[in-house]
Amino acid sequence: DLESPLLANAIKAFNPLKIRLGGSLQDQVIYDVGYMKQRCDPFVKNNSSMFGFMDGCLPMSRWEALNSFFKETRAVVSFGLNALIGRHKMSNGTMGGPWDSRNARDFIQYTFDHGYKINAWELGNELCGSGVGTSINATQYAADVIVLHGILKEIYKDAQEKPLLLAPGGFYDADWFKEFLQNSGLNIVNVVTHHIYNLGAGVDPNLVEKILDPSFLSRVESTFKSLKTILENYGPWSSAWVGESGGAYNSGHNLVTNAFVFSFWYLDQLGMASKFNTKSYCRQSLIGGNYGLLNTTTYVPNPDYYSALLWHRLMGKRVLSISSKGSHYLRAYAHCTKNARGVTLLLINLSKSTRIFLRLSIENKNTGLDLTGQTELDKGGRKSRLEYHLTAKDHNLHSQSMFLNGKALDLTSGGKIPSLDPVEINARQ
């Protein structure tokens, strides 16, 4: 409901929030414009079709309404294009033949002509590697991305701000990604996107145990590390985004992926991804399924919404090296503070029964100086630090109420996001 003030307020609070439009059905969307303009029908359920739906149509009236909403809320938008038009199904289940780009080109031209601001265009959803539903080989996909690059270059040739080109938007497969980058070539792809659902299926009864297991959480580090290496060697002109991640696929799990306990996974993911030079992290979803940041029907924020908002406001772009000794239940990440002088630490205690006491030691690698127990800010005269403690209502990990420094985070009477106020602590404590 684009008229909902709760939805608008939730997005405005980020100032700005990046929103990706796309997902499983994006490769079955026809855009009601240009040569494809015809009777514009919505998606219809059909169990024999991919993902259980027949092709659907995006009317330009809805596209206009969406873009008015994005402008009002100052959202930064990425749009996923249908990459399957014009292809044919091969005997092995993959899709063969080149992409028919005409409908996408007409849609992009329409978008540009109407002044709709799109930050990034992405081709296809989860078609890389073995794919989900179907797949495209890396060489053909690279050729299609080159076509999209040409379309964007032509349409936006006189624009002051050029959109990014994102690809491939699927699960990481090192060989496929390497072949794709080698074949797409220099400066074609601005951002390499990959998806993460490292907790497995949402129906798994052991989700909470996985979320609170530091060894399990660390397994996905190998994906970030491998992609970082691939980009350094074969696509140094590109940056990395997590283009979609909901933790547990098939809509997550009620009272787990939309409850307090999921912030242990989510904040750890944000910290880990940043450590390996990931520039953006797109959470599945803003609204929808059991893993939405907002309640699907009421738009009231779930706990992860506040975790995301705190991360967005406090953690700057410069990531600092950090290590810890002691309990392996402690997860620690450090960034330069956003829009302020200082350092912000993210500290996560995964243990249900262990209280962790910390002693901070900051080493300046340029001088070798060890400032144990005393930060540069302390030396500059600052006598306090700001702390944000996130806890669950009644210490119930399955609660959908988040507390900040002991105070419930509830919408204001006017439906606005509450202020996220820290507590000030003596820096010597």
Short mmCIF file of C-alpha atoms in Angstrom, two decimals:
data_model
loop_
_atom_site.label_atom_id
_atom_site.label_comp_id
_atom_site.label_asym_id
_atom_site.label_seq_id
_atom_site.Cartn_x
_atom_site.Cartn_y
_atom_site.Cartn_z
CA ASP A 1 0.00 0.00 0.00
CA LEU A 2 1.92 3.01 -1.29
CA GLU A 3 -0.46 5.33 0.58
CA SER A 4 0.58 3.96 3.98
CA PRO A 5 2.29 6.64 6.11
CA LEU A 6 3.89 3.88 8.21
CA LEU A 7 5.62 2.46 5.13
CA ALA A 8 6.76 5.90 4.01
CA ASN A 9 8.07 6.82 7.47
CA ALA A 10 9.99 3.55 7.75
CA ILE A 11 11.82 4.26 4.49
CA LYS A 12 12.38 7.98 5.14
CA ALA A 13 14.13 7.23 8.44
CA PHE A 14 17.17 5.89 6.57
CA ASN A 15 17.58 9.01 4.43
CA PRO A 16 18.24 7.29 2.10
CA LEU A 17 17.30 3.61 1.98
CA LYS A 18 18.45 1.52 -0.96
CA ILE A 19 15.60 -0.58 -2.34
CA ARG A 20 15.99 -3.38 -4.84
CA LEU A 21 12.95 -4.32 -6.93
CA GLY A 22 13.28 -7.87 -8.15
CA GLY A 23 13.24 -11.51 -7.18
CA SER A 24 12.07 -14.84 -8.48
CA LEU A 25 9.28 -13.51 -10.70
CA GLN A 26 11.25 -10.65 -12.29
CA ASP A 27 12.21 -12.95 -15.20
CA GLN A 28 8.51 -13.42 -15.99
CA VAL A 29 7.53 -9.73 -16.08
CA ILE A 30 6.49 -7.98 -19.29
CA TYR A 31 6.58 -4.16 -19.29
CA ASP A 32 3.45 -2.59 -20.77
CA VAL A 33 5.27 -0.20 -23.08
CA GLY A 34 6.57 -0.04 -26.65
CA TYR A 35 6.13 -3.00 -28.98
CA MET A 36 4.96 -5.25 -26.10
CA LYS A 37 2.10 -2.91 -25.13
CA GLN A 38 -1.03 -5.03 -25.05
CA ARG A 39 -3.56 -6.35 -22.56
CA CYS A 40 -1.70 -6.05 -19.26
CA ASP A 41 -2.64 -8.95 -16.98
CA PRO A 42 -1.26 -9.59 -13.49
CA PHE A 43 0.47 -12.81 -12.48
CA VAL A 44 -1.79 -15.86 -12.48
CA LYS A 45 -1.07 -19.01 -10.48
CA ASN A 46 -0.14 -22.02 -12.56
CA ASN A 47 1.57 -24.95 -10.86
CA SER A 48 3.13 -26.18 -14.10
CA SER A 49 4.95 -22.87 -14.69
CA MET A 50 8.30 -21.83 -13.21
CA PHE A 51 7.80 -20.69 -9.61
CA GLY A 52 4.08 -21.52 -9.92
CA PHE A 53 2.98 -18.47 -11.93
CA MET A 54 2.29 -17.53 -15.52
CA ASP A 55 3.95 -14.40 -16.90
CA GLY A 56 2.65 -11.10 -15.51
CA CYS A 57 2.64 -7.51 -16.72
CA LEU A 58 3.79 -4.27 -15.09
CA PRO A 59 1.39 -1.44 -16.09
CA MET A 60 2.96 1.99 -16.44
CA SER A 61 0.33 3.43 -14.09
CA ARG A 62 1.80 1.28 -11.30
CA TRP A 63 5.34 2.22 -12.36
CA GLU A 64 4.36 5.90 -12.11
CA ALA A 65 2.89 5.36 -8.64
CA LEU A 66 6.01 3.52 -7.47
CA ASN A 67 8.33 6.25 -8.71
CA SER A 68 6.23 8.96 -7.05
CA PHE A 69 6.55 6.99 -3.84
CA PHE A 70 10.32 6.58 -4.26
CA LYS A 71 10.71 10.31 -4.85
CA GLU A 72 8.67 11.14 -1.77
CA THR A 73 10.63 8.75 0.45
CA ARG A 74 14.05 9.56 -1.12
CA ALA A 75 14.66 5.88 -1.83
CA VAL A 76 17.65 4.84 -3.96
CA VAL A 77 16.28 2.25 -6.38
CA SER A 78 17.77 -0.75 -8.18
CA PHE A 79 15.55 -2.52 -10.69
CA GLY A 80 15.89 -6.15 -11.83
CA LEU A 81 15.08 -6.72 -15.52
CA ASN A 82 13.57 -9.80 -17.16
CA ALA A 83 16.54 -11.69 -18.65
CA LEU A 84 14.62 -14.68 -20.09
CA ILE A 85 12.68 -13.00 -22.92
CA GLY A 86 13.57 -14.53 -26.28
CA ARG A 87 15.35 -17.61 -24.98
CA HIS A 88 14.48 -21.26 -25.47
CA LYS A 89 14.72 -24.14 -23.03
CA MET A 90 17.55 -26.61 -23.67
CA SER A 91 17.38 -30.35 -23.13
CA ASN A 92 19.47 -30.03 -19.95
CA GLY A 93 17.00 -27.53 -18.42
CA THR A 94 19.14 -24.42 -19.00
CA MET A 95 18.05 -21.52 -21.20
CA GLY A 96 19.74 -21.07 -24.56
CA GLY A 97 19.92 -18.30 -27.11
CA PRO A 98 20.48 -14.54 -26.75
CA TRP A 99 18.39 -12.17 -24.68
CA ASP A 100 15.67 -10.26 -26.55
CA SER A 101 16.35 -6.81 -25.13
CA ARG A 102 13.60 -4.85 -26.94
CA ASN A 103 11.01 -4.75 -24.16
CA ALA A 104 13.65 -3.87 -21.56
CA ARG A 105 15.04 -1.14 -23.81
CA ASP A 106 11.59 0.39 -24.30
CA PHE A 107 11.01 0.25 -20.54
CA ILE A 108 14.34 1.89 -19.70
CA GLN A 109 13.71 4.59 -22.34
CA TYR A 110 10.22 5.21 -20.91
CA THR A 111 11.71 5.46 -17.41
CA PHE A 112 14.37 7.95 -18.55
CA ASP A 113 11.92 10.04 -20.61
CA HIS A 114 9.62 10.41 -17.60
CA GLY A 115 12.43 11.54 -15.32
CA TYR A 116 12.25 8.53 -13.02
CA LYS A 117 15.56 8.18 -11.22
CA ILE A 118 16.90 4.63 -11.13
CA ASN A 119 20.24 4.17 -9.41
CA ALA A 120 21.00 0.75 -10.91
CA TRP A 121 19.72 -1.79 -13.45
CA GLU A 122 20.29 -5.51 -12.96
CA LEU A 123 19.82 -8.29 -15.52
CA GLY A 124 18.02 -11.43 -14.33
CA ASN A 125 17.60 -13.15 -11.00
CA GLU A 126 19.49 -16.27 -9.84
CA LEU A 127 20.40 -17.47 -13.34
CA CYS A 128 24.14 -17.95 -12.66
CA GLY A 129 25.88 -21.23 -11.84
CA SER A 130 23.30 -24.01 -11.56
CA GLY A 131 20.61 -21.35 -11.12
CA VAL A 132 17.28 -21.46 -9.33
CA GLY A 133 14.49 -22.59 -11.63
CA THR A 134 16.79 -22.35 -14.64
CA SER A 135 20.19 -20.96 -15.62
CA ILE A 136 22.21 -19.35 -18.42
CA ASN A 137 25.83 -20.18 -19.25
CA ALA A 138 28.35 -17.51 -18.29
CA THR A 139 29.53 -16.72 -21.82
CA GLN A 140 26.03 -16.05 -23.15
CA TYR A 141 25.08 -14.06 -20.05
CA ALA A 142 28.21 -11.92 -20.47
CA ALA A 143 27.17 -11.16 -24.07
CA ASP A 144 23.71 -10.14 -22.84
CA VAL A 145 25.17 -7.85 -20.18
CA ILE A 146 27.28 -6.17 -22.86
CA VAL A 147 24.04 -5.51 -24.77
CA LEU A 148 22.47 -3.97 -21.65
CA HIS A 149 25.58 -1.83 -21.15
CA GLY A 150 25.16 -0.52 -24.69
CA ILE A 151 21.49 0.31 -24.08
CA LEU A 152 22.28 2.23 -20.89
CA LYS A 153 25.17 4.06 -22.55
CA GLU A 154 22.90 5.18 -25.40
CA ILE A 155 19.86 6.20 -23.35
CA TYR A 156 21.81 7.97 -20.60
CA LYS A 157 24.49 9.50 -22.88
CA ASP A 158 23.52 13.07 -22.00
CA ALA A 159 22.54 12.42 -18.37
CA GLN A 160 24.65 13.91 -15.60
CA GLU A 161 24.12 10.88 -13.39
CA LYS A 162 24.61 7.48 -15.02
CA PRO A 163 22.98 4.37 -13.53
CA LEU A 164 25.05 1.43 -12.33
CA LEU A 165 24.93 -1.91 -14.12
CA LEU A 166 24.54 -4.82 -11.69
CA ALA A 167 25.06 -8.52 -12.43
CA PRO A 168 24.54 -11.44 -12.10
CA GLY A 169 22.26 -11.41 -9.02
CA GLY A 170 22.50 -15.05 -7.99
CA PHE A 171 24.31 -17.57 -5.83
CA TYR A 172 28.09 -17.45 -5.93
CA ASP A 173 29.83 -19.97 -8.15
CA ALA A 174 33.53 -19.13 -8.46
CA ASP A 175 34.07 -20.69 -11.91
CA TRP A 176 30.91 -19.15 -13.37
CA PHE A 177 31.68 -15.68 -11.94
CA LYS A 178 35.25 -15.85 -13.23
CA GLU A 179 34.12 -16.83 -16.74
CA PHE A 180 31.45 -14.12 -16.71
CA LEU A 181 33.92 -11.37 -15.78
CA GLN A 182 36.47 -12.56 -18.31
CA ASN A 183 33.89 -12.51 -21.11
CA SER A 184 32.05 -9.31 -20.20
CA GLY A 185 35.30 -7.36 -20.17
CA LEU A 186 36.72 -4.12 -18.87
CA ASN A 187 34.40 -1.57 -17.21
CA ILE A 188 31.15 -3.24 -18.32
CA VAL A 189 29.82 -4.33 -14.92
CA ASN A 190 29.90 -1.75 -12.14
CA VAL A 191 28.71 -4.05 -9.36
CA VAL A 192 28.91 -7.83 -9.00
CA THR A 193 25.91 -9.01 -6.98
CA HIS A 194 25.45 -12.32 -5.20
CA HIS A 195 22.76 -13.84 -2.97
CA ILE A 196 23.15 -15.48 0.44
CA TYR A 197 20.82 -17.89 2.28
CA ASN A 198 23.45 -19.58 4.40
CA LEU A 199 21.03 -20.85 7.08
CA GLY A 200 19.24 -23.20 4.68
CA ALA A 201 15.50 -23.74 4.46
CA GLY A 202 13.08 -21.75 6.61
CA VAL A 203 11.38 -24.96 7.74
CA ASP A 204 14.58 -26.17 9.44
CA PRO A 205 13.74 -26.68 13.15
CA ASN A 206 17.39 -25.97 14.05
CA LEU A 207 17.52 -22.40 12.76
CA VAL A 208 18.05 -20.82 16.18
CA GLU A 209 20.89 -23.20 16.98
CA LYS A 210 22.57 -22.26 13.68
CA ILE A 211 22.11 -18.53 14.32
CA LEU A 212 23.77 -18.77 17.74
CA ASP A 213 26.61 -21.07 16.61
CA PRO A 214 29.73 -18.96 15.90
CA SER A 215 31.35 -21.76 13.92
CA PHE A 216 28.32 -22.06 11.66
CA LEU A 217 28.11 -18.29 11.13
CA SER A 218 31.76 -18.19 10.09
CA ARG A 219 31.37 -20.77 7.32
CA VAL A 220 30.07 -18.21 4.82
CA GLU A 221 33.27 -16.16 5.21
CA SER A 222 34.76 -18.33 2.48
CA THR A 223 32.19 -16.97 0.00
CA PHE A 224 33.04 -13.35 0.75
CA LYS A 225 36.76 -14.09 0.66
CA SER A 226 36.60 -15.97 -2.64
CA LEU A 227 34.50 -13.29 -4.36
CA LYS A 228 36.88 -10.58 -3.14
CA THR A 229 39.77 -12.50 -4.71
CA ILE A 230 37.87 -13.07 -7.98
CA LEU A 231 37.14 -9.35 -8.28
CA GLU A 232 40.72 -8.37 -7.52
CA ASN A 233 41.98 -10.69 -10.25
CA TYR A 234 39.29 -10.49 -12.94
CA GLY A 235 37.12 -7.43 -12.25
CA PRO A 236 38.96 -4.77 -10.23
CA TRP A 237 36.71 -2.10 -11.79
CA SER A 238 33.69 -3.69 -10.06
CA SER A 239 32.56 -3.60 -6.46
CA ALA A 240 30.68 -6.32 -4.58
CA TRP A 241 27.12 -6.18 -3.25
CA VAL A 242 25.02 -8.77 -1.52
CA GLY A 243 22.07 -8.31 -3.84
CA GLU A 244 19.66 -10.42 -1.77
CA SER A 245 19.87 -12.19 1.55
CA GLY A 246 17.11 -13.44 3.80
CA GLY A 247 19.17 -15.96 5.74
CA ALA A 248 16.67 -18.81 5.41
CA TYR A 249 15.08 -19.37 2.02
CA ASN A 250 11.43 -20.11 1.19
CA SER A 251 10.11 -17.19 3.20
CA GLY A 252 12.06 -17.74 6.42
CA HIS A 253 10.44 -18.95 9.64
CA ASN A 254 7.83 -17.13 11.69
CA LEU A 255 9.06 -15.95 15.12
CA VAL A 256 12.65 -16.64 14.09
CA THR A 257 13.52 -14.64 10.97
CA ASN A 258 11.12 -11.85 11.98
CA ALA A 259 12.03 -11.90 15.68
CA PHE A 260 14.80 -10.61 17.94
CA VAL A 261 17.02 -13.69 17.55
CA PHE A 262 17.53 -12.98 13.84
CA SER A 263 19.49 -9.80 14.58
CA PHE A 264 22.35 -11.99 15.79
CA TRP A 265 22.62 -13.37 12.26
CA TYR A 266 21.81 -10.09 10.48
CA LEU A 267 24.25 -7.80 12.28
CA ASP A 268 26.95 -10.44 12.03
CA GLN A 269 26.33 -10.62 8.29
CA LEU A 270 26.62 -6.85 7.91
CA GLY A 271 29.89 -6.84 9.81
CA MET A 272 31.34 -9.80 7.96
CA ALA A 273 30.31 -8.54 4.52
CA SER A 274 31.89 -5.14 5.18
CA LYS A 275 35.11 -6.77 6.31
CA PHE A 276 35.46 -8.24 2.80
CA ASN A 277 34.77 -4.92 1.03
CA THR A 278 31.06 -5.41 0.31
CA LYS A 279 29.58 -1.99 -0.50
CA SER A 280 25.84 -2.67 -0.09
CA TYR A 281 23.78 -5.40 1.53
CA CYS A 282 20.19 -5.90 0.32
CA ARG A 283 18.04 -7.61 2.92
CA GLN A 284 15.23 -9.88 1.77
CA SER A 285 12.87 -8.34 2.40
CA LEU A 286 11.57 -4.88 3.27
CA ILE A 287 8.05 -6.33 3.26
CA GLY A 288 7.05 -9.91 2.51
CA GLY A 289 7.41 -13.40 3.88
CA ASN A 290 8.56 -14.18 7.40
CA TYR A 291 11.85 -12.33 6.97
CA GLY A 292 10.56 -8.81 6.31
CA LEU A 293 11.99 -5.82 8.14
CA LEU A 294 8.40 -4.64 8.43
CA ASN A 295 5.33 -6.63 9.43
CA THR A 296 3.62 -7.74 6.23
CA THR A 297 0.16 -6.48 7.16
CA THR A 298 0.68 -3.68 9.73
CA TYR A 299 4.04 -2.24 8.50
CA VAL A 300 5.18 -2.09 12.14
CA PRO A 301 8.97 -2.64 12.25
CA ASN A 302 10.32 -6.02 13.26
CA PRO A 303 13.51 -6.08 15.38
CA ASP A 304 15.87 -6.32 12.39
CA TYR A 305 14.54 -3.00 11.10
CA TYR A 306 16.06 -1.24 14.11
CA SER A 307 19.29 -3.22 13.79
CA ALA A 308 19.55 -2.09 10.17
CA LEU A 309 18.77 1.53 11.08
CA LEU A 310 21.39 1.63 13.82
CA TRP A 311 23.98 0.11 11.50
CA HIS A 312 23.10 2.64 8.80
CA ARG A 313 23.42 5.60 11.16
CA LEU A 314 26.51 4.57 13.13
CA MET A 315 28.83 2.43 10.99
CA GLY A 316 30.88 4.46 8.54
CA LYS A 317 32.38 3.28 5.25
CA ARG A 318 35.92 2.78 6.60
CA VAL A 319 36.27 -0.71 8.08
CA LEU A 320 38.90 -1.26 10.76
CA SER A 321 40.82 -4.41 11.53
CA ILE A 322 39.73 -5.98 14.81
CA SER A 323 40.46 -9.22 16.61
CA SER A 324 39.42 -10.62 19.97
CA LYS A 325 40.81 -13.12 22.43
CA GLY A 326 38.68 -15.13 24.78
CA SER A 327 35.17 -16.44 24.24
CA HIS A 328 34.39 -17.52 20.68
CA TYR A 329 30.79 -16.41 21.35
CA LEU A 330 31.94 -12.80 21.00
CA ARG A 331 31.64 -11.38 17.47
CA ALA A 332 33.32 -7.97 17.09
CA TYR A 333 33.41 -5.49 14.21
CA ALA A 334 34.77 -1.94 14.06
CA HIS A 335 34.23 0.97 11.67
CA CYS A 336 35.05 4.64 11.69
CA THR A 337 31.94 6.35 13.00
CA LYS A 338 29.59 7.67 10.33
CA ASN A 339 29.54 11.47 9.95
CA ALA A 340 31.53 11.98 13.15
CA ARG A 341 35.03 11.62 14.54
CA GLY A 342 35.57 8.35 16.37
CA VAL A 343 35.19 4.59 16.17
CA THR A 344 32.02 2.52 16.44
CA LEU A 345 32.26 -1.03 17.76
CA LEU A 346 29.62 -3.66 17.05
CA LEU A 347 29.77 -6.32 19.78
CA ILE A 348 27.58 -9.42 19.61
CA ASN A 349 27.33 -11.96 22.43
CA LEU A 350 25.96 -15.22 20.99
CA SER A 351 25.94 -17.00 24.34
CA LYS A 352 22.70 -17.44 26.27
CA SER A 353 24.51 -17.91 29.57
CA THR A 354 27.87 -16.11 29.45
CA ARG A 355 28.44 -12.46 30.32
CA ILE A 356 31.52 -11.12 28.53
CA PHE A 357 33.75 -8.40 30.01
CA LEU A 358 35.88 -6.45 27.55
CA ARG A 359 39.21 -4.69 27.69
CA LEU A 360 39.95 -2.58 24.65
CA SER A 361 43.41 -2.26 23.16
CA ILE A 362 43.94 0.00 20.14
CA GLU A 363 47.15 -0.34 18.17
CA ASN A 364 48.31 2.37 15.80
CA LYS A 365 50.09 0.39 13.08
CA ASN A 366 52.01 3.46 11.94
CA THR A 367 53.67 4.03 15.33
CA GLY A 368 53.23 0.67 17.03
CA LEU A 369 51.71 2.53 19.99
CA ASP A 370 49.45 0.40 22.17
CA LEU A 371 46.70 2.54 23.70
CA THR A 372 45.32 -0.07 26.08
CA GLY A 373 42.23 1.17 27.82
CA GLN A 374 42.59 4.67 26.38
CA THR A 375 41.33 5.77 22.99
CA GLU A 376 42.44 8.78 21.00
CA LEU A 377 39.16 10.44 21.93
CA ASP A 378 40.00 10.01 25.61
CA LYS A 379 43.35 11.71 25.04
CA GLY A 380 41.52 14.54 23.27
CA GLY A 381 39.48 15.25 26.37
CA ARG A 382 36.33 13.19 25.78
CA LYS A 383 35.32 11.56 29.05
CA SER A 384 32.40 9.44 27.89
CA ARG A 385 31.27 7.03 25.21
CA LEU A 386 27.85 6.34 23.73
CA GLU A 387 26.35 2.87 24.04
CA TYR A 388 23.38 1.24 22.32
CA HIS A 389 22.29 -2.03 23.98
CA LEU A 390 19.76 -4.11 22.06
CA THR A 391 17.74 -6.67 24.00
CA ALA A 392 14.50 -8.62 23.60
CA LYS A 393 11.31 -8.13 25.55
CA ASP A 394 11.35 -10.39 28.62
CA HIS A 395 14.66 -11.83 27.32
CA ASN A 396 12.61 -13.90 24.89
CA LEU A 397 14.65 -14.54 21.73
CA HIS A 398 11.43 -15.10 19.76
CA SER A 399 9.99 -11.73 20.75
CA GLN A 400 9.11 -9.29 17.98
CA SER A 401 9.72 -6.35 20.32
CA MET A 402 13.17 -4.75 20.41
CA PHE A 403 14.43 -2.81 23.42
CA LEU A 404 17.16 -0.17 23.21
CA ASN A 405 18.92 0.51 26.50
CA GLY A 406 15.95 -1.00 28.33
CA LYS A 407 13.32 1.05 26.51
CA ALA A 408 10.85 -0.48 24.05
CA LEU A 409 11.19 0.72 20.48
CA ASP A 410 7.59 1.52 19.57
CA LEU A 411 6.24 3.77 16.86
CA THR A 412 5.23 7.24 18.02
CA SER A 413 1.56 8.17 18.29
CA GLY A 414 1.95 9.76 14.85
CA GLY A 415 3.28 6.53 13.34
CA LYS A 416 6.89 7.70 13.09
CA ILE A 417 10.05 5.78 13.90
CA PRO A 418 11.12 6.46 17.51
CA SER A 419 14.40 8.20 18.29
CA LEU A 420 17.29 5.81 18.86
CA ASP A 421 18.95 7.38 21.87
CA PRO A 422 22.20 6.05 23.35
CA VAL A 423 23.25 6.06 26.97
CA GLU A 424 26.36 8.02 27.90
CA ILE A 425 28.94 6.01 29.85
CA ASN A 426 32.08 7.18 31.60
CA ALA A 427 34.90 6.26 29.21
CA ARG A 428 36.96 4.82 32.08
CA GLN A 429 34.33 2.22 33.00
#
